[in-house]
Short mmCIF file of C-alpha atoms in Angstrom, two decimals:
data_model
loop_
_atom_site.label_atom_id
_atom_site.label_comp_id
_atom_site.label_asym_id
_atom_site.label_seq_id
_atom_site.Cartn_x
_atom_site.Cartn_y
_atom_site.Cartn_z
CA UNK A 1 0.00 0.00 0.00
CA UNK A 2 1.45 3.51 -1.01
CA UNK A 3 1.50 6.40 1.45
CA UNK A 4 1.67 10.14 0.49
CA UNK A 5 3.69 11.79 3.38
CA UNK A 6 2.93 15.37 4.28
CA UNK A 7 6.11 16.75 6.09
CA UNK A 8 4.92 19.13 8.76
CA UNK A 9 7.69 21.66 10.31
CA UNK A 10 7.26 22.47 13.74
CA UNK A 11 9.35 24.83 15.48
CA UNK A 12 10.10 23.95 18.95
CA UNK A 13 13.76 24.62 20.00
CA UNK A 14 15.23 26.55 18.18
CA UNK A 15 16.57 29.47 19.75
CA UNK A 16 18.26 33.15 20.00
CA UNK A 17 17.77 36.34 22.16
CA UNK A 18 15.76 34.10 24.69
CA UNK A 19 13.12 33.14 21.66
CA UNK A 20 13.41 29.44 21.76
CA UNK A 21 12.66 26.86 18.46
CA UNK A 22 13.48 23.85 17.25
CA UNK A 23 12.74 21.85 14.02
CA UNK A 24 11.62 18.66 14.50
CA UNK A 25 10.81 16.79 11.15
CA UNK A 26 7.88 14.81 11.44
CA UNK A 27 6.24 12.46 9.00
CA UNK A 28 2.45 11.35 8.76
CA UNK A 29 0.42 9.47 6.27
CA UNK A 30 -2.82 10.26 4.61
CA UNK A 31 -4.52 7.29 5.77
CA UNK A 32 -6.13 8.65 8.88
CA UNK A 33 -8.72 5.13 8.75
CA UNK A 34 -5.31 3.11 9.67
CA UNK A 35 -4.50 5.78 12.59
CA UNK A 36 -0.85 5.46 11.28
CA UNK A 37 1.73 7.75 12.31
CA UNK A 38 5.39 7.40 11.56
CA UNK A 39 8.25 10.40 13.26
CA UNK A 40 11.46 10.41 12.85
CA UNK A 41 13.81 12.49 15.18
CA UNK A 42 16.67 13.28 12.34
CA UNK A 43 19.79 13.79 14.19
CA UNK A 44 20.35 16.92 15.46
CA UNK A 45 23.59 18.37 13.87
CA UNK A 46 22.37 17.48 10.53
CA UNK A 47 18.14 17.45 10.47
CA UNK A 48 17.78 20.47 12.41
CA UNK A 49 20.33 22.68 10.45
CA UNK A 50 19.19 21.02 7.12
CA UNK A 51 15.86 21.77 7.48
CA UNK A 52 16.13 25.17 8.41
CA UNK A 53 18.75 26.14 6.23
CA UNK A 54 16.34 24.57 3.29
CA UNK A 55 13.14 26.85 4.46
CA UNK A 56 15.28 30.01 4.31
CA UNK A 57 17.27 28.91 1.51
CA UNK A 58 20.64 28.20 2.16
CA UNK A 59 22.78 25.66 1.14
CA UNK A 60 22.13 22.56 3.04
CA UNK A 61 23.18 19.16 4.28
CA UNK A 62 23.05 16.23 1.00
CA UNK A 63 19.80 14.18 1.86
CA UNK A 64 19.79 10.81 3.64
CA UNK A 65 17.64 8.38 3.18
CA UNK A 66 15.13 7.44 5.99
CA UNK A 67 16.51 3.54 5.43
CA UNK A 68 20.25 5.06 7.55
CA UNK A 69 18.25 7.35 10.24
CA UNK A 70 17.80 5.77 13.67
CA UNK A 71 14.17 4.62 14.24
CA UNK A 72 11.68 5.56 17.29
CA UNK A 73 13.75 5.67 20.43
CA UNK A 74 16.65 3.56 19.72
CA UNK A 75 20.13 4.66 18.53
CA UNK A 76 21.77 2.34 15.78
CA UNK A 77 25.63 3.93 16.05
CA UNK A 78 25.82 2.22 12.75
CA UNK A 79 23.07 3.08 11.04
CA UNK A 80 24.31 7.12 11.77
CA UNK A 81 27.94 6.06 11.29
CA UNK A 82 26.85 4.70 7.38
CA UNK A 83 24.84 7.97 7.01
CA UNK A 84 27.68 10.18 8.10
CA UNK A 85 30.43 8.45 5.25
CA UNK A 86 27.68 9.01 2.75
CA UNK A 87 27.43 12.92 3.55
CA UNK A 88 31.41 12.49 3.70
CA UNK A 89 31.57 11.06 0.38
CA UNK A 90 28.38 13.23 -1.35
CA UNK A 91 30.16 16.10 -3.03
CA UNK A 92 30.24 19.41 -0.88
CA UNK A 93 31.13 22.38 -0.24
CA UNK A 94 34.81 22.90 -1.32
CA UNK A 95 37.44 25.19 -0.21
CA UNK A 96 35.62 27.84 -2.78
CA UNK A 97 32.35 29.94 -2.98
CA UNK A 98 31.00 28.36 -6.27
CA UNK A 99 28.62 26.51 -3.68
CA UNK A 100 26.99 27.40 -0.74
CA UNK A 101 26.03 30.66 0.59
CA UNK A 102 28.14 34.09 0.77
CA UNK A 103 29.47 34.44 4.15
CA UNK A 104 30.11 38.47 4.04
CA UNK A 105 27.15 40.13 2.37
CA UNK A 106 26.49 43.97 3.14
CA UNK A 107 22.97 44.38 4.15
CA UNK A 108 21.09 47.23 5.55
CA UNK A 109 19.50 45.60 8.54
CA UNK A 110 20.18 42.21 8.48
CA UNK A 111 18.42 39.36 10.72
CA UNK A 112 20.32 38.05 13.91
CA UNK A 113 21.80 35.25 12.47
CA UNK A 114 24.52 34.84 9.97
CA UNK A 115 25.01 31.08 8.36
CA UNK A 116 28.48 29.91 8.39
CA UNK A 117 30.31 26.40 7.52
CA UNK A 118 30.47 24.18 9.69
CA UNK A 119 29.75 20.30 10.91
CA UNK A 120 31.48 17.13 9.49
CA UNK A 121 33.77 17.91 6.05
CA UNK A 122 32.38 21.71 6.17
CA UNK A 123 29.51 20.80 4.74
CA UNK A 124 26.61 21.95 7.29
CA UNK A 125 24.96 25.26 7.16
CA UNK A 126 25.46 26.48 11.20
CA UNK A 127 23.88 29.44 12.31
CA UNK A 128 26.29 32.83 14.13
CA UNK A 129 24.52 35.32 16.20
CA UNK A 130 25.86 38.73 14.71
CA UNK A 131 26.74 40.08 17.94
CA UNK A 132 28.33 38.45 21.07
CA UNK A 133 29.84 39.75 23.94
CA UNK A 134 33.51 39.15 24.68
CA UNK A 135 35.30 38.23 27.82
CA UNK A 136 38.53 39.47 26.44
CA UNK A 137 40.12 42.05 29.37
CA UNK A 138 36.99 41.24 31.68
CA UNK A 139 38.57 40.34 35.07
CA UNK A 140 37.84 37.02 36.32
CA UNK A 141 35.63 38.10 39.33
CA UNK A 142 33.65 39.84 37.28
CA UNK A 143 33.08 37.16 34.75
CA UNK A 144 29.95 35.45 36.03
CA UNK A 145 28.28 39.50 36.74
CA UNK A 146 29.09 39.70 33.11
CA UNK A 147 27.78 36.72 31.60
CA UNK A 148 24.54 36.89 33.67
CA UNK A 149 23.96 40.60 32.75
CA UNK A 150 24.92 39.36 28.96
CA UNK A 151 22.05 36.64 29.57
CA UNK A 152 19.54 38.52 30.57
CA UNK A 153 20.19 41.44 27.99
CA UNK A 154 19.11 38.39 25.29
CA UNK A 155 22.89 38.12 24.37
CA UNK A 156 23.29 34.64 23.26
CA UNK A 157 27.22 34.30 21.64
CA UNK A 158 29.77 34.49 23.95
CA UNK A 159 33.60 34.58 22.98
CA UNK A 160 35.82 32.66 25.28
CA UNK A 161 39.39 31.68 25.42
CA UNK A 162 41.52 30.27 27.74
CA UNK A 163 44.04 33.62 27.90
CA UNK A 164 41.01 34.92 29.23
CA UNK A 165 41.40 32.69 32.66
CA UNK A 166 37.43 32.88 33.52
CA UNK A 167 35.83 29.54 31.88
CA UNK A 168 35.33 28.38 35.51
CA UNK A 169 33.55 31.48 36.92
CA UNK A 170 31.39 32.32 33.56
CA UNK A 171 30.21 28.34 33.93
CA UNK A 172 28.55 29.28 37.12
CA UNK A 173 25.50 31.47 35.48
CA UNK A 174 25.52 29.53 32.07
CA UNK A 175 24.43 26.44 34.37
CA UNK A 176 21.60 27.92 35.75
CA UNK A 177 20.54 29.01 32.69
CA UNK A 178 20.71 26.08 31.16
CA UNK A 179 18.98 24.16 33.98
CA UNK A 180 16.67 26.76 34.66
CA UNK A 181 15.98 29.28 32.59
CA UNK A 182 17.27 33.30 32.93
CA UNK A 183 14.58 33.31 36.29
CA UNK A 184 17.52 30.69 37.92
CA UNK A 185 20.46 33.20 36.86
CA UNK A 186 21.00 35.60 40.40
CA UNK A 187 20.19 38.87 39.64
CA UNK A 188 19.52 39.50 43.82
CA UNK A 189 22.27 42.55 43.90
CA UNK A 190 21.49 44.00 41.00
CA UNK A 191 19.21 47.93 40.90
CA UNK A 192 15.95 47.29 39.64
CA UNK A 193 16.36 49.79 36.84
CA UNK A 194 19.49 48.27 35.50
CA UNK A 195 17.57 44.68 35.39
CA UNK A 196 13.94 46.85 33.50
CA UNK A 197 17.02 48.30 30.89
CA UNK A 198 18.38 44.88 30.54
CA UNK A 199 14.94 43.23 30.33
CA UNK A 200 13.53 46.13 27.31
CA UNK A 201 17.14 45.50 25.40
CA UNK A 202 16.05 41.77 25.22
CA UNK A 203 12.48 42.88 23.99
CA UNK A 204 14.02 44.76 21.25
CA UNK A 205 16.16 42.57 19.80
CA UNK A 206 13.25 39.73 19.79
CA UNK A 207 11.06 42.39 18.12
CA UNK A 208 13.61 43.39 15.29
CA UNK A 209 14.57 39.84 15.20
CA UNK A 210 10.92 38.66 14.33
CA UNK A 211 10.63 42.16 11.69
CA UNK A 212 13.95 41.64 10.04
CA UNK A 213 13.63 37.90 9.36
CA UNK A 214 10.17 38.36 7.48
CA UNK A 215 9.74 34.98 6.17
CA UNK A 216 6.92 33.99 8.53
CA UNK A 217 9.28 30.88 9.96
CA UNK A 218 9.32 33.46 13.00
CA UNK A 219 6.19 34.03 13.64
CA UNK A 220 5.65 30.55 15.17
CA UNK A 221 7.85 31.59 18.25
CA UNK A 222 7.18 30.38 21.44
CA UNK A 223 9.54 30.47 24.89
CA UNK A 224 11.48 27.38 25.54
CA UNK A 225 9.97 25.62 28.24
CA UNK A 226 11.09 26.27 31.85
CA UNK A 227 13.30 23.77 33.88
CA UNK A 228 15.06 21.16 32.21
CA UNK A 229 12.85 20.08 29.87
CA UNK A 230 13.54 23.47 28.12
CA UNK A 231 17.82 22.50 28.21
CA UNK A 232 18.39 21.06 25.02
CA UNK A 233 16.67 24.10 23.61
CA UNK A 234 18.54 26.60 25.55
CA UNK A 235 21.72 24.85 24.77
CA UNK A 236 21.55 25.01 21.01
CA UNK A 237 20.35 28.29 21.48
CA UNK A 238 23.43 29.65 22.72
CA UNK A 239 27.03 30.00 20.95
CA UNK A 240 29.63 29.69 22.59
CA UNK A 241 32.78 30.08 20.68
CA UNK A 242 36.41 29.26 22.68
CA UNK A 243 40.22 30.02 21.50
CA UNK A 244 43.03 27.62 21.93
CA UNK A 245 46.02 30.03 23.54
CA UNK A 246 49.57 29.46 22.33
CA UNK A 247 50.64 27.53 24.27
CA UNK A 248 47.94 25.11 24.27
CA UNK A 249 48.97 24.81 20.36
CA UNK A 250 51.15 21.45 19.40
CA UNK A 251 52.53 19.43 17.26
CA UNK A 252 50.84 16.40 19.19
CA UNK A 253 47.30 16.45 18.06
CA UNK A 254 45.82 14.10 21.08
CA UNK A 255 47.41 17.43 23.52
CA UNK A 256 45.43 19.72 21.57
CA UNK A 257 42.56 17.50 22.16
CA UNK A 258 42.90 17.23 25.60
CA UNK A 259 42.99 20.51 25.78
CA UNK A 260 40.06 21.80 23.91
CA UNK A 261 38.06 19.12 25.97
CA UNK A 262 39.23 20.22 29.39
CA UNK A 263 37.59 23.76 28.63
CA UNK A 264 34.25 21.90 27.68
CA UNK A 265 34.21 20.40 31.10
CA UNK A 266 35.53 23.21 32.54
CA UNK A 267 32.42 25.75 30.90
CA UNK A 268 29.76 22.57 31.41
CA UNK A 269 28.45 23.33 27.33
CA UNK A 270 28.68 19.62 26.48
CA UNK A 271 30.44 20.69 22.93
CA UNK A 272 31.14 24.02 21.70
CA UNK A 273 29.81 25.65 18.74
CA UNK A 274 33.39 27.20 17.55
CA UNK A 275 36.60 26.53 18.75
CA UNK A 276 39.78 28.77 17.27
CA UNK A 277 43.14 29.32 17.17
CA UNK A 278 44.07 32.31 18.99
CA UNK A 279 46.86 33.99 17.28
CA UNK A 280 49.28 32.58 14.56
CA UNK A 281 52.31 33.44 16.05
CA UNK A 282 53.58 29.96 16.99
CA UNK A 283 55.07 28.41 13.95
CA UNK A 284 54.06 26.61 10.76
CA UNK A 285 54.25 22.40 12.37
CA UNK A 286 52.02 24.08 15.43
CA UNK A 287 49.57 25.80 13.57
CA UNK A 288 49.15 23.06 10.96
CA UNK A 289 49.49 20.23 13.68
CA UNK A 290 46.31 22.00 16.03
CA UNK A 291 44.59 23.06 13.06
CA UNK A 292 44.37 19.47 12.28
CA UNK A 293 43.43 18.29 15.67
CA UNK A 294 40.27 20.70 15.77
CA UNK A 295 39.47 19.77 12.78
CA UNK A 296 39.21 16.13 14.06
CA UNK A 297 37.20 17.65 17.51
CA UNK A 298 34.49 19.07 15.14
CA UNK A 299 34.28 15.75 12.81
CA UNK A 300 34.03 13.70 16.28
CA UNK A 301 30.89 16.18 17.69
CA UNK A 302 33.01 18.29 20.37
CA UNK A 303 32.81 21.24 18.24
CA UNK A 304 30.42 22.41 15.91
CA UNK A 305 33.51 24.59 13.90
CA UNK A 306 36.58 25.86 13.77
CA UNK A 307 38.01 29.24 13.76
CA UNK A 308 41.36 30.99 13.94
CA UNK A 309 42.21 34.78 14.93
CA UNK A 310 44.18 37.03 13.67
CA UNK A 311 45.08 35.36 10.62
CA UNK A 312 46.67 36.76 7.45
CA UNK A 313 47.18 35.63 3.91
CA UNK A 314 49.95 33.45 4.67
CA UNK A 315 48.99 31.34 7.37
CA UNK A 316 45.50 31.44 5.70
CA UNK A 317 47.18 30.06 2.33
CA UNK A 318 48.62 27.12 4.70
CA UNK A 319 45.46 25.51 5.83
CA UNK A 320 44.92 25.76 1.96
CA UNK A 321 47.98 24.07 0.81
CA UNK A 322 47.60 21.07 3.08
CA UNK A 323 44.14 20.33 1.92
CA UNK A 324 42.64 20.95 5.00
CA UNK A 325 39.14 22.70 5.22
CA UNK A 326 39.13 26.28 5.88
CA UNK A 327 37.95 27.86 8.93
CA UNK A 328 34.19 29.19 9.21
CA UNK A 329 35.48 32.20 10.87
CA UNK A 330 38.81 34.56 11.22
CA UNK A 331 38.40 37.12 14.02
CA UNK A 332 40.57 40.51 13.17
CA UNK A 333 41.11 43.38 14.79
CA UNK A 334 38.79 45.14 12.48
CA UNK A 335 37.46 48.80 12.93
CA UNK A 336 37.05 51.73 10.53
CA UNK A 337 40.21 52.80 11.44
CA UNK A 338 41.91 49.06 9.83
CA UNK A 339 39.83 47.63 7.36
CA UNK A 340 42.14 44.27 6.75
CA UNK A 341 40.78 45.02 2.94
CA UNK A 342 42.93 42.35 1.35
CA UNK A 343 42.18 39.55 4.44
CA UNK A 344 38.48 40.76 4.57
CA UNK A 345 38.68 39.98 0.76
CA UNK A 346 40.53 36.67 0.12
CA UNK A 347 37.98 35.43 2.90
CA UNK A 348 34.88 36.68 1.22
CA UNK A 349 36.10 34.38 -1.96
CA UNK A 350 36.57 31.15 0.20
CA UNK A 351 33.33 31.48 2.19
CA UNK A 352 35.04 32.47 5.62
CA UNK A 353 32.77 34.63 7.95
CA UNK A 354 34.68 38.07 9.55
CA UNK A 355 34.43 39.06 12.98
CA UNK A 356 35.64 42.07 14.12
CA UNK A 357 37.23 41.60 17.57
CA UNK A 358 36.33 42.81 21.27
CA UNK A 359 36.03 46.72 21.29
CA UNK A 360 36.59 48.48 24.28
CA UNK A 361 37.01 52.60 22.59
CA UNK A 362 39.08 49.89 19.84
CA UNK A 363 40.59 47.95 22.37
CA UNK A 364 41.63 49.97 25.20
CA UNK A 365 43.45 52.87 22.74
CA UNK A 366 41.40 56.16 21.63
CA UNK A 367 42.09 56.08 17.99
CA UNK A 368 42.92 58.55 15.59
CA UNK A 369 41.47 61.71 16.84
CA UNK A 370 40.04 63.30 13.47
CA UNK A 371 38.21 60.02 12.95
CA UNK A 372 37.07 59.49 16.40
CA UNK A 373 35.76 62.93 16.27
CA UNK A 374 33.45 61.99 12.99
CA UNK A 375 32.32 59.01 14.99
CA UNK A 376 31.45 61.05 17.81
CA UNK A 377 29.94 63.22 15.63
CA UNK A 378 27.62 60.47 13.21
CA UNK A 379 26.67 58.96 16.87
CA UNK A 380 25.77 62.40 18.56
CA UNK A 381 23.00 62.75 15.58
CA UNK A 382 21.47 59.21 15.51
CA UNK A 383 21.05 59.25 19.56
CA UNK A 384 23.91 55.92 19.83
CA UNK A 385 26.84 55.80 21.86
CA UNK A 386 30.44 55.26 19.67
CA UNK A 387 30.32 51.84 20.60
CA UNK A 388 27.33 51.18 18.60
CA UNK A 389 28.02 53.08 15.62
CA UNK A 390 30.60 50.43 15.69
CA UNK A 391 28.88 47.57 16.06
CA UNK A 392 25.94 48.67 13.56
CA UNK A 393 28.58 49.62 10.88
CA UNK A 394 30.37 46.47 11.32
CA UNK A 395 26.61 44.67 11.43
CA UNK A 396 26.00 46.41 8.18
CA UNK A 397 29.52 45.46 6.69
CA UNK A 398 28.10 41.85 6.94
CA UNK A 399 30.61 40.84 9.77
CA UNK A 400 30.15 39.16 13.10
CA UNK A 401 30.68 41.62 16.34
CA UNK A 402 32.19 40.66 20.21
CA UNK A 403 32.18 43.90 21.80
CA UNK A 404 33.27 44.08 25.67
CA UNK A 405 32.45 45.69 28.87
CA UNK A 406 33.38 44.82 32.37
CA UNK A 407 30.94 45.62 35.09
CA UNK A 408 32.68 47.03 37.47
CA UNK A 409 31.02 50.56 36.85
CA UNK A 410 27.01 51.60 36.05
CA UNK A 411 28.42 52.79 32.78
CA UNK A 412 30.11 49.83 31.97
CA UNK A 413 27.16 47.38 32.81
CA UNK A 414 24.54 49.70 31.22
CA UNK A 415 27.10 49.30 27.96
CA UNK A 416 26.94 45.25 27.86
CA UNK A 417 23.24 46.02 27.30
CA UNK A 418 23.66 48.63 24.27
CA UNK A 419 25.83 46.92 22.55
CA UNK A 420 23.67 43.80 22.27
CA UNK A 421 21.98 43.24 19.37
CA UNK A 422 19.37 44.73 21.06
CA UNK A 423 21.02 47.70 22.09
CA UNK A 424 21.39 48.65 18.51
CA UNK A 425 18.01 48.13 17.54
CA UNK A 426 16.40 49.26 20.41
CA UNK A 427 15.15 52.48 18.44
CA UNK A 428 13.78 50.17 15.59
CA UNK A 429 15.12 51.51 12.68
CA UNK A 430 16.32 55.07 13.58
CA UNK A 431 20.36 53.54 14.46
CA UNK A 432 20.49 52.10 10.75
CA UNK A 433 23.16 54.20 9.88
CA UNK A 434 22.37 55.52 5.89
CA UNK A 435 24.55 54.69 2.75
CA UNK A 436 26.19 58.42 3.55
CA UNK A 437 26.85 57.87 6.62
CA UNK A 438 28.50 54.21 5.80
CA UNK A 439 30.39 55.14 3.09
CA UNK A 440 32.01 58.43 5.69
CA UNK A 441 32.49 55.58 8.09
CA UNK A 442 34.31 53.44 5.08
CA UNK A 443 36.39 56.09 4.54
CA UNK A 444 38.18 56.41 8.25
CA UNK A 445 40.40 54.02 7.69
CA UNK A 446 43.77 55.09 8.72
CA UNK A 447 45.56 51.42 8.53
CA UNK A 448 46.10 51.62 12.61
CA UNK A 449 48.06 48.51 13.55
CA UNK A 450 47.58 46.79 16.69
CA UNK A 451 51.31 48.08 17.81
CA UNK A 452 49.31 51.60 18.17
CA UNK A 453 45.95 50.37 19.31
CA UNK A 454 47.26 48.69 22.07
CA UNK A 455 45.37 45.33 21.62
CA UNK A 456 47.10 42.05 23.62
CA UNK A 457 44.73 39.78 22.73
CA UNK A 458 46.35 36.57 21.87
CA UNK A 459 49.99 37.79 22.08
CA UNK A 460 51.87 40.06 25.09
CA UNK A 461 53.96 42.93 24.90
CA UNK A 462 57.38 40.99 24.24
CA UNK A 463 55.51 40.45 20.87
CA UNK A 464 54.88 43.87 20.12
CA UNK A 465 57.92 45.46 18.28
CA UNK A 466 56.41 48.93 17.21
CA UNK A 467 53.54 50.89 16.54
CA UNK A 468 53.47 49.37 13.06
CA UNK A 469 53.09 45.84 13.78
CA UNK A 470 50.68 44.00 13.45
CA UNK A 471 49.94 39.80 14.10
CA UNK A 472 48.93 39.62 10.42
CA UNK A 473 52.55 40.80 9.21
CA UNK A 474 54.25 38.60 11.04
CA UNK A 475 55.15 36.32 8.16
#
């Protein structure tokens, strides 16, 4: 007897800025008389990103037949093992953009997400919240504050490393949320008016999120549910992307391993979505050597991707010559005031995503004064602080965002909230900065090396050699 199947897409976990959903496949028959029902849970690394990435049209996972997907409530390790050598073998997205989908396009006001490359052989379509928050300079006992006021401001990617030295203490709040919800994160000594600021920030960005998406896949949002039947939701909500530190790089793969593990214990994630290299400024056997070994964390289901920071043509061009797959993401120190045109460029032609590194007033260092001062300027007329001019021009640029703030001040904790995604959407659509004002913005850039910035993020001041260097020279 033939069937017709009807797939039905319901959204159920999936999640960002506190909006949970998830896509569970499920298939029925027409023949209601027989009262037959069939589902099948598709894995979740491959169904749930598939599926999505097909309904808003970007390149997806090769299709697997129902015959090699694990049935009811069992688990056949072989049956997923045979389905995961055919995706392996299937052709795929290559170390080019002739397939898959651009991962720097310029857009006006584009949705929270950004798709990037990641899962077994490159090949899955994984999905970047725009704007993080970074826990680059944030001093370790004031990590967890951070990450909870983060939280509750609907930030959802954090950027982690183990320089950093505050996995342990930002572990503490991602638990409860994880367990709980945001109503088991401790907001007990925090002013009421900073938690109604942090609460609205959140409101905006699930507002603009649900406006700028458009495509109706939105409008079926509903919270996660509360406790821990709402975890696995929460979890795969969140991105949380960690850098491997110099010396954790080696030449011995199974160290690198060991290492990148012991920071998934140590944050309680389970897996993380990205895990990077930190700075290139080993050597060539190191960086190849840990490449490699993250590349085999991500294939085994630690990591979702892989990363690297800092990155220039050269060590870029050496992933590329031994055949390896290219990261999803290089993190610069990228402003206005230094573009990285020709990095920013040779990534936009192999599919790698930008991100433009913590910003703290550009990393602890003023800038060049003219420039600041048409910044200050282009932010005094739209109503924004510098900070987010920043973050919406590099939002508009098409690049991911991790700006900073400690909170060790009111001024600093009211910032973690405005530059959320939120933050710079929280007056709908009066921060979009205009083509005018984007192209005045383009044209700031001064070519400011991290030697004059100031920036010691991945590398310490024995490394520094002058105002003109930079860790994308250093080849």
């Amino acid at each position: 007897m033939k069937y017709l199947f009807l797939f039905a897409f319901h959204v159920v976990a999936y999640s960002h800025n506190g909006l949970a959903f998830a896509l569970n496949l499920s298939m029925s028959t027409n023949s209601r008389s027989n009262g037959m029902m069939h589902d099948i849970n598709l894995n979740r690394r491959n169904a749930i990103i598939s599926a999505s990435a097909s309904i808003l049209g970007i390149t997806a996972l090769p299709s697997q037949s129902l015959a090699e997907l694990p049935k009811a409530e069992t688990v056949d390790l072989a049956a997923i093992k045979a389905a995961q050598s055919k995706i392996a073998s299937a052709p795929g997205i290559t170390n080019s953009l002739k397939s898959g989908t651009a991962a720097i396009l310029p857009f006006k006001d584009p949705p929270p997400l950004l798709s990037i490359r990641g899962g077994l052989n490159r090949k899955s379509s994984i999905k970047i919240p725009r704007i993080g928050y970074s826990l680059y300079k944030t001093a370790p006992d004031q990590a967890a504050r951070c990450t909870s006021l983060a939280l509750r401001a609907g930030v959802r990617h954090f950027d982690v490393g183990t320089l950093y030295n505050s996995n342990t203490e930002i572990a503490v709040p991602l638990k409860k949320y994880l367990d709980i919800g945001i109503d088991g994160v401790d907001f007990s000594t925090e002013k009421p008016e900073l938690l109604t600021m942090l609460d609205s920030t959140k409101r905006a960005g699930d507002e603009h999120s649900l406006a700028t998406i458009g495509s109706g896949l939105l409008s079926l949002a509903s919270p996660a549910p509360a406790g821990s039947a709402g975890r696995r939701g929460r979890r795969e909500g969140l991105f949380i992307s960690h850098k491997v530190s110099n010396e954790e790089q080696s030449t011995k793969r199974i160290d690198v391993r060991r290492a990148v593990k012991a920071q998934i214990a140590a944050l309680g994630t389970q897996y993380l979505d990205m895990v990077s290299i930190h700075s290139p400024l080993t050597d060539k056997a190191r960086r190849i050597e840990t490449y490699a070994a993250l590349l085999e964390l991500r294939d085994a289901g630690f990591v979702k991707s892989v990363g690297v920071c800092n990155y220039g043509l050269t060590p870029l061009r050496e992933i590329m010559d031994h055949g390896l797959d290219l990261p999803s993401v290089n993190q610069l120190e990228l402003s206005p005031f230094n573009t990285h045109a020709e990095i920013v460029s040779w990534c936009k032609d192999y599919g790698i995503a930008v991100s433009c590194g913590a910003w703290s007033k550009l990393s602890g260092a003023d800038g060049p004064q003219d420039q600041w001062a048409i910044i200050s300027d282009i932010a005094k007329k739209k109503g924004m602080t510098k900070a987010q001019v920043l973050a919406r021009w590099s939002l508009q640029k098409g690049y991911i965002c991790v700006p900073r703030s400690a909170a060790g001040s009111k001024v600093e904790r009211v910032a973690i909230a405005e530059n959320s995604y939120g933050g710079i959407n929280s007056q709908g659509g009066a921060f979009v900065l205009s083509d005018e004002e984007m192209l005045i913005i383009d044209g700031l850039n001064a070519g400011w090396k991290a030697g004059r910035l100031g920036r010691r993020d991945g590398w310490g001041d024995d490394d520094v050699i002058g105002v003109e260097w930079d860790p994308t020279d250093c080849f």
